């Protein structure tokens, strides 16, 4: 039985900053809770003696200056924002675990040659603006400042308005980093899948990250009284959405690739009264795979099927692509390094793919990248009963620490 | 071209009392707008010299005392509440048209033997408590005060709390009326269907009202990260809801009765994030027919199919019956009277059924009842572009007036 560590206490402290009561965690980008969590994290980082700054997008950069500060830095990090009614480990293990790894190295007298930088990425979750990994996209330059400026949340508020209200000032053009900024990026994360737990393994080293794709469908039919309009005269937008959701499921199941997943996670039906025929539906669909070809073929089928369904039902479609990114291949030498560190510590481990996507997907565009996975209970994530044990987290932090140690003196 | 009448002006005045801007009308039970509309109506009725009272459920009873006030009264009426983003005619034409008919009779020197009573029924729309015709159900005694006391709105507020805050005091047990209270009930209403307009008819006389049935499904699956949980491991509550919605449509289309309609009008999906698998769905279903047997057979199919879908997908179901009422048969002598009045005025008319249900369905339990329908644009209702012309409304009011005139001296 391990005593409760400083890191475990901090994970609980951060979880308490939430818009929904425990065990749920809700911290939507630039909400009061997200802003409070940022301030809490900055205070922790300063207390540990690190230099803290926020870029104009709200990415927090927590830096331990090395002896040769002009060299590309070694980076780690993840996110602290959380979708409604999520858990306390997704993202947080990478941010607070990264802070803990840096503190342990400092306490042990490590003297980095390269600077070590912990990044808390802004808006990894797409909750507010419908696009995930906004902070890392802007850092990598895969989303332009002009595109970011057009983003609006469901209340019509812009990124510029919200980030400025949260104290993140300056031009979004300054967020993009040079390809010489970082020599490596290693992200610690819970697996968000069941494989490590089922195989009773301590550590997973990520070789590939699945290619995400997301789109929004605005379906427009015709409303009317549920009692009075005969079935054959209807143009019910929800029935079209129902058919499309089942089509998305079928396209994922029949893609030929075992890793394809498709989800209609956001569905809003209007006017939303029991006795009124749905005239408007907004549905957001997430579709991904490690195999880009299989994914894009399935997406083509969904597009064709959606047009057929809506044509037959007399529904107008507005199909908006939210993102459609290529998969990331992790840097083999970095994968090998993390694996050797896990093995040297006596931990069981395997190489694997990440089906969830992460800021690492975008960091991989600008520097060698890998991820360290730890097991989580039944693979649950994005729900209040998400759980990784203190022991599992400590092992992940230990591997991350050894990676940062070696990478920062090379 | 008719000049704008007092009634047309009043319809516009009432439409302006709305939670959404014109042309939409939203007046949910006991909202600020519903309360303001009640006060506005009471002022209009008092101005016309009628006696006004509210029962404990908030039914407004606007009475013109006859020479023999102990005789059962002749009643008319409808509702003024409106679902979100509805139009300005549903219910309102019956309430303000009834008021106008009574005023015209009074101005013409009519001396009723029986009292004439205009009823503005509370909560014809199910928006707040999920059950329609609450006021007339309580008057007819088909919903007990004890059942009504258990109702909660989506924010957990009770009927008792809300009605008392709106100034409707007293015991709900006092709402039920005796079978000797009314000698007849005649409701004027827009058709909410396309038949009269298509046939270019002025007036429809209702012989039967469709049997409504409504139920709520609470579907519980398993959430998780949309990227990480493989398709075969999912228990997605929304995919079950999608299949059920298509099953409801099929059951309505294949019932064997041309009048069967089924609608999934309210669908709420949680947690409601693009990258999160839906774990909870609330769906409310409205299913109705004039043929009770066909309806109940189709409902049986929906029940069986829902169990099969949820069993296969690993989804828990909580199936809550909201209501399941028998259809109403209108009183033949009353139907004949209304028809003769329409014909005497030179209006074209036909007998028809009401597919939408109305407070008349419940008034029919306690007194002879019929309805007078007028055409509306394309049959649209429950949407902002709901429309009946001033001429069509004036004809409906004329027929209602003649009915009230004759019935009140018999």
PDB file of C-alpha atoms in Angstrom, chain B residues 41-203:
ATOM      1  CA  UNK B  41     -57.331  37.759 -21.062  1.00  0.00           C
ATOM      2  CA  UNK B  42     -58.992  38.357 -17.699  1.00  0.00           C
ATOM      3  CA  UNK B  43     -58.872  42.118 -18.323  1.00  0.00           C
ATOM      4  CA  UNK B  44     -60.455  41.666 -21.781  1.00  0.00           C
ATOM      5  CA  UNK B  45     -63.219  39.467 -20.350  1.00  0.00           C
ATOM      6  CA  UNK B  46     -63.989  41.878 -17.523  1.00  0.00           C
ATOM      7  CA  UNK B  47     -64.002  44.794 -19.957  1.00  0.00           C
ATOM      8  CA  UNK B  48     -66.685  42.900 -21.919  1.00  0.00           C
ATOM      9  CA  UNK B  49     -68.767  42.571 -18.757  1.00  0.00           C
ATOM     10  CA  UNK B  50     -68.220  38.890 -18.002  1.00  0.00           C
ATOM     11  CA  UNK B  51     -67.528  37.342 -14.649  1.00  0.00           C
ATOM     12  CA  UNK B  52     -64.033  35.800 -14.383  1.00  0.00           C
ATOM     13  CA  UNK B  53     -62.570  33.266 -12.001  1.00  0.00           C
ATOM     14  CA  UNK B  54     -59.644  30.864 -11.965  1.00  0.00           C
ATOM     15  CA  UNK B  55     -59.934  27.371 -10.531  1.00  0.00           C
ATOM     16  CA  UNK B  56     -57.049  25.913  -8.473  1.00  0.00           C
ATOM     17  CA  UNK B  57     -55.467  24.363 -11.603  1.00  0.00           C
ATOM     18  CA  UNK B  58     -55.487  27.705 -13.386  1.00  0.00           C
ATOM     19  CA  UNK B  59     -58.404  26.995 -15.728  1.00  0.00           C
ATOM     20  CA  UNK B  60     -59.930  30.437 -16.384  1.00  0.00           C
ATOM     21  CA  UNK B  61     -63.740  30.396 -16.334  1.00  0.00           C
ATOM     22  CA  UNK B  62     -65.278  33.412 -18.074  1.00  0.00           C
ATOM     23  CA  UNK B  63     -69.033  33.418 -17.476  1.00  0.00           C
ATOM     24  CA  UNK B  64     -72.025  35.239 -18.845  1.00  0.00           C
ATOM     25  CA  UNK B  65     -74.728  34.486 -16.327  1.00  0.00           C
ATOM     26  CA  UNK B  66     -78.027  33.344 -17.869  1.00  0.00           C
ATOM     27  CA  UNK B  67     -81.546  33.994 -16.615  1.00  0.00           C
ATOM     28  CA  UNK B  68     -81.609  30.541 -15.055  1.00  0.00           C
ATOM     29  CA  UNK B  69     -78.134  30.260 -13.578  1.00  0.00           C
ATOM     30  CA  UNK B  70     -78.857  26.894 -11.957  1.00  0.00           C
ATOM     31  CA  UNK B  71     -79.209  25.165 -15.340  1.00  0.00           C
ATOM     32  CA  UNK B  72     -76.153  23.428 -16.791  1.00  0.00           C
ATOM     33  CA  UNK B  73     -74.224  26.051 -18.769  1.00  0.00           C
ATOM     34  CA  UNK B  74     -73.280  26.057 -22.446  1.00  0.00           C
ATOM     35  CA  UNK B  75     -69.518  26.047 -22.701  1.00  0.00           C
ATOM     36  CA  UNK B  76     -66.873  26.872 -25.271  1.00  0.00           C
ATOM     37  CA  UNK B  77     -63.142  27.451 -25.024  1.00  0.00           C
ATOM     38  CA  UNK B  78     -59.661  26.236 -25.775  1.00  0.00           C
ATOM     39  CA  UNK B  79     -56.151  27.143 -24.612  1.00  0.00           C
ATOM     40  CA  UNK B  80     -53.613  29.960 -24.895  1.00  0.00           C
ATOM     41  CA  UNK B  81     -50.433  28.153 -23.903  1.00  0.00           C
ATOM     42  CA  UNK B  82     -47.998  27.510 -26.765  1.00  0.00           C
ATOM     43  CA  UNK B  83     -45.069  25.141 -27.208  1.00  0.00           C
ATOM     44  CA  UNK B  84     -41.645  26.674 -27.953  1.00  0.00           C
ATOM     45  CA  UNK B  85     -41.580  28.384 -31.355  1.00  0.00           C
ATOM     46  CA  UNK B  86     -45.231  27.791 -32.150  1.00  0.00           C
ATOM     47  CA  UNK B  87     -47.674  30.060 -33.961  1.00  0.00           C
ATOM     48  CA  UNK B  88     -50.398  32.440 -32.886  1.00  0.00           C
ATOM     49  CA  UNK B  89     -53.614  30.568 -33.805  1.00  0.00           C
ATOM     50  CA  UNK B  90     -53.536  27.133 -32.140  1.00  0.00           C
ATOM     51  CA  UNK B  91     -55.895  27.356 -29.147  1.00  0.00           C
ATOM     52  CA  UNK B  92     -56.055  31.137 -29.336  1.00  0.00           C
ATOM     53  CA  UNK B  93     -58.710  31.145 -32.073  1.00  0.00           C
ATOM     54  CA  UNK B  94     -60.967  29.117 -29.768  1.00  0.00           C
ATOM     55  CA  UNK B  95     -60.410  31.323 -26.727  1.00  0.00           C
ATOM     56  CA  UNK B  96     -60.501  34.766 -28.330  1.00  0.00           C
ATOM     57  CA  UNK B  97     -63.035  33.589 -30.944  1.00  0.00           C
ATOM     58  CA  UNK B  98     -65.228  32.350 -28.092  1.00  0.00           C
ATOM     59  CA  UNK B  99     -64.901  35.679 -26.324  1.00  0.00           C
ATOM     60  CA  UNK B 100     -65.775  37.489 -29.554  1.00  0.00           C
ATOM     61  CA  UNK B 101     -68.845  35.281 -30.127  1.00  0.00           C
ATOM     62  CA  UNK B 102     -70.072  36.021 -26.597  1.00  0.00           C
ATOM     63  CA  UNK B 103     -69.468  39.772 -27.026  1.00  0.00           C
ATOM     64  CA  UNK B 104     -71.311  39.830 -30.350  1.00  0.00           C
ATOM     65  CA  UNK B 105     -74.272  38.005 -28.808  1.00  0.00           C
ATOM     66  CA  UNK B 106     -74.296  40.435 -25.909  1.00  0.00           C
ATOM     67  CA  UNK B 107     -74.033  43.476 -28.177  1.00  0.00           C
ATOM     68  CA  UNK B 108     -76.931  42.096 -30.256  1.00  0.00           C
ATOM     69  CA  UNK B 109     -79.099  41.952 -27.139  1.00  0.00           C
ATOM     70  CA  UNK B 110     -79.176  38.176 -26.780  1.00  0.00           C
ATOM     71  CA  UNK B 111     -80.633  37.063 -23.463  1.00  0.00           C
ATOM     72  CA  UNK B 112     -79.349  33.591 -22.560  1.00  0.00           C
ATOM     73  CA  UNK B 113     -81.453  31.307 -20.403  1.00  0.00           C
ATOM     74  CA  UNK B 114     -78.512  29.035 -19.642  1.00  0.00           C
ATOM     75  CA  UNK B 115     -75.238  30.669 -18.661  1.00  0.00           C
ATOM     76  CA  UNK B 116     -72.565  30.736 -21.362  1.00  0.00           C
ATOM     77  CA  UNK B 117     -69.062  29.916 -20.166  1.00  0.00           C
ATOM     78  CA  UNK B 118     -65.768  30.390 -21.959  1.00  0.00           C
ATOM     79  CA  UNK B 119     -63.013  28.177 -20.596  1.00  0.00           C
ATOM     80  CA  UNK B 120     -59.306  28.884 -21.064  1.00  0.00           C
ATOM     81  CA  UNK B 121     -57.909  25.451 -20.162  1.00  0.00           C
ATOM     82  CA  UNK B 122     -54.628  25.279 -18.302  1.00  0.00           C
ATOM     83  CA  UNK B 123     -51.747  23.446 -19.992  1.00  0.00           C
ATOM     84  CA  UNK B 124     -53.324  21.957 -23.071  1.00  0.00           C
ATOM     85  CA  UNK B 125     -49.747  21.644 -24.270  1.00  0.00           C
ATOM     86  CA  UNK B 126     -47.591  19.017 -22.560  1.00  0.00           C
ATOM     87  CA  UNK B 127     -44.425  21.143 -22.681  1.00  0.00           C
ATOM     88  CA  UNK B 128     -43.924  21.674 -18.980  1.00  0.00           C
ATOM     89  CA  UNK B 129     -45.156  18.463 -17.355  1.00  0.00           C
ATOM     90  CA  UNK B 130     -45.097  16.049 -20.294  1.00  0.00           C
ATOM     91  CA  UNK B 131     -48.880  15.582 -20.158  1.00  0.00           C
ATOM     92  CA  UNK B 132     -51.311  17.452 -22.414  1.00  0.00           C
ATOM     93  CA  UNK B 133     -54.802  18.744 -21.519  1.00  0.00           C
ATOM     94  CA  UNK B 134     -54.010  18.850 -17.837  1.00  0.00           C
ATOM     95  CA  UNK B 135     -56.740  21.392 -17.090  1.00  0.00           C
ATOM     96  CA  UNK B 136     -59.512  19.515 -18.893  1.00  0.00           C
ATOM     97  CA  UNK B 137     -58.318  16.168 -17.541  1.00  0.00           C
ATOM     98  CA  UNK B 138     -58.665  17.528 -13.999  1.00  0.00           C
ATOM     99  CA  UNK B 139     -62.083  19.057 -14.799  1.00  0.00           C
ATOM    100  CA  UNK B 140     -63.303  15.743 -16.220  1.00  0.00           C
ATOM    101  CA  UNK B 141     -61.707  13.763 -13.410  1.00  0.00           C
ATOM    102  CA  UNK B 142     -59.672  11.528 -15.757  1.00  0.00           C
ATOM    103  CA  UNK B 143     -56.502  12.638 -13.968  1.00  0.00           C
ATOM    104  CA  UNK B 144     -56.740  12.543 -10.192  1.00  0.00           C
ATOM    105  CA  UNK B 145     -55.502  15.388  -7.993  1.00  0.00           C
ATOM    106  CA  UNK B 146     -53.096  12.898  -6.399  1.00  0.00           C
ATOM    107  CA  UNK B 147     -51.558  12.053  -9.769  1.00  0.00           C
ATOM    108  CA  UNK B 148     -51.368  15.733 -10.666  1.00  0.00           C
ATOM    109  CA  UNK B 149     -49.533  16.464  -7.426  1.00  0.00           C
ATOM    110  CA  UNK B 150     -46.738  14.066  -8.407  1.00  0.00           C
ATOM    111  CA  UNK B 151     -45.997  15.954 -11.659  1.00  0.00           C
ATOM    112  CA  UNK B 152     -42.581  17.586 -11.888  1.00  0.00           C
ATOM    113  CA  UNK B 153     -41.223  19.819 -14.628  1.00  0.00           C
ATOM    114  CA  UNK B 154     -37.685  19.352 -16.065  1.00  0.00           C
ATOM    115  CA  UNK B 155     -36.306  21.545 -13.260  1.00  0.00           C
ATOM    116  CA  UNK B 156     -38.000  19.381 -10.621  1.00  0.00           C
ATOM    117  CA  UNK B 157     -40.676  21.947  -9.764  1.00  0.00           C
ATOM    118  CA  UNK B 158     -44.129  20.642  -8.870  1.00  0.00           C
ATOM    119  CA  UNK B 159     -47.501  21.686 -10.259  1.00  0.00           C
ATOM    120  CA  UNK B 160     -48.488  22.813  -6.773  1.00  0.00           C
ATOM    121  CA  UNK B 161     -45.435  25.035  -6.467  1.00  0.00           C
ATOM    122  CA  UNK B 162     -45.880  26.586  -9.898  1.00  0.00           C
ATOM    123  CA  UNK B 163     -49.648  27.125  -9.769  1.00  0.00           C
ATOM    124  CA  UNK B 164     -49.408  28.722  -6.348  1.00  0.00           C
ATOM    125  CA  UNK B 165     -46.606  31.012  -7.529  1.00  0.00           C
ATOM    126  CA  UNK B 166     -48.949  31.993 -10.374  1.00  0.00           C
ATOM    127  CA  UNK B 167     -51.706  32.820  -7.890  1.00  0.00           C
ATOM    128  CA  UNK B 168     -53.840  29.697  -8.466  1.00  0.00           C
ATOM    129  CA  UNK B 169     -54.637  28.669  -4.908  1.00  0.00           C
ATOM    130  CA  UNK B 170     -56.941  26.079  -3.395  1.00  0.00           C
ATOM    131  CA  UNK B 171     -57.162  22.317  -3.474  1.00  0.00           C
ATOM    132  CA  UNK B 172     -56.802  20.532  -6.837  1.00  0.00           C
ATOM    133  CA  UNK B 173     -59.690  18.307  -5.753  1.00  0.00           C
ATOM    134  CA  UNK B 174     -61.987  21.279  -6.355  1.00  0.00           C
ATOM    135  CA  UNK B 175     -61.167  21.376 -10.088  1.00  0.00           C
ATOM    136  CA  UNK B 176     -63.340  18.401 -11.064  1.00  0.00           C
ATOM    137  CA  UNK B 177     -66.768  19.568 -12.217  1.00  0.00           C
ATOM    138  CA  UNK B 178     -70.072  17.765 -11.800  1.00  0.00           C
ATOM    139  CA  UNK B 179     -71.686  16.090 -14.794  1.00  0.00           C
ATOM    140  CA  UNK B 180     -74.469  18.651 -14.332  1.00  0.00           C
ATOM    141  CA  UNK B 181     -72.196  21.634 -14.859  1.00  0.00           C
ATOM    142  CA  UNK B 182     -72.399  21.818 -18.650  1.00  0.00           C
ATOM    143  CA  UNK B 183     -75.142  21.003 -21.152  1.00  0.00           C
ATOM    144  CA  UNK B 184     -72.786  21.211 -24.128  1.00  0.00           C
ATOM    145  CA  UNK B 185     -69.201  22.062 -25.080  1.00  0.00           C
ATOM    146  CA  UNK B 186     -68.280  23.406 -28.524  1.00  0.00           C
ATOM    147  CA  UNK B 187     -64.620  24.170 -29.271  1.00  0.00           C
ATOM    148  CA  UNK B 188     -63.545  26.342 -32.181  1.00  0.00           C
ATOM    149  CA  UNK B 189     -60.066  25.439 -33.471  1.00  0.00           C
ATOM    150  CA  UNK B 190     -57.813  25.663 -36.511  1.00  0.00           C
ATOM    151  CA  UNK B 191     -57.723  22.309 -38.284  1.00  0.00           C
ATOM    152  CA  UNK B 192     -53.964  21.768 -37.815  1.00  0.00           C
ATOM    153  CA  UNK B 193     -54.197  19.607 -40.916  1.00  0.00           C
ATOM    154  CA  UNK B 194     -54.407  20.315 -44.671  1.00  0.00           C
ATOM    155  CA  UNK B 195     -57.826  18.890 -45.597  1.00  0.00           C
ATOM    156  CA  UNK B 196     -60.150  21.909 -45.385  1.00  0.00           C
ATOM    157  CA  UNK B 197     -57.713  24.155 -47.238  1.00  0.00           C
ATOM    158  CA  UNK B 198     -57.135  21.552 -49.943  1.00  0.00           C
ATOM    159  CA  UNK B 199     -60.886  21.010 -50.402  1.00  0.00           C
ATOM    160  CA  UNK B 200     -61.511  24.793 -50.233  1.00  0.00           C
ATOM    161  CA  UNK B 201     -64.039  24.343 -47.456  1.00  0.00           C
ATOM    162  CA  UNK B 202     -64.932  26.966 -44.842  1.00  0.00           C
ATOM    163  CA  UNK B 203     -65.851  24.775 -41.919  1.00  0.00           C
TER     164      UNK B 203
END
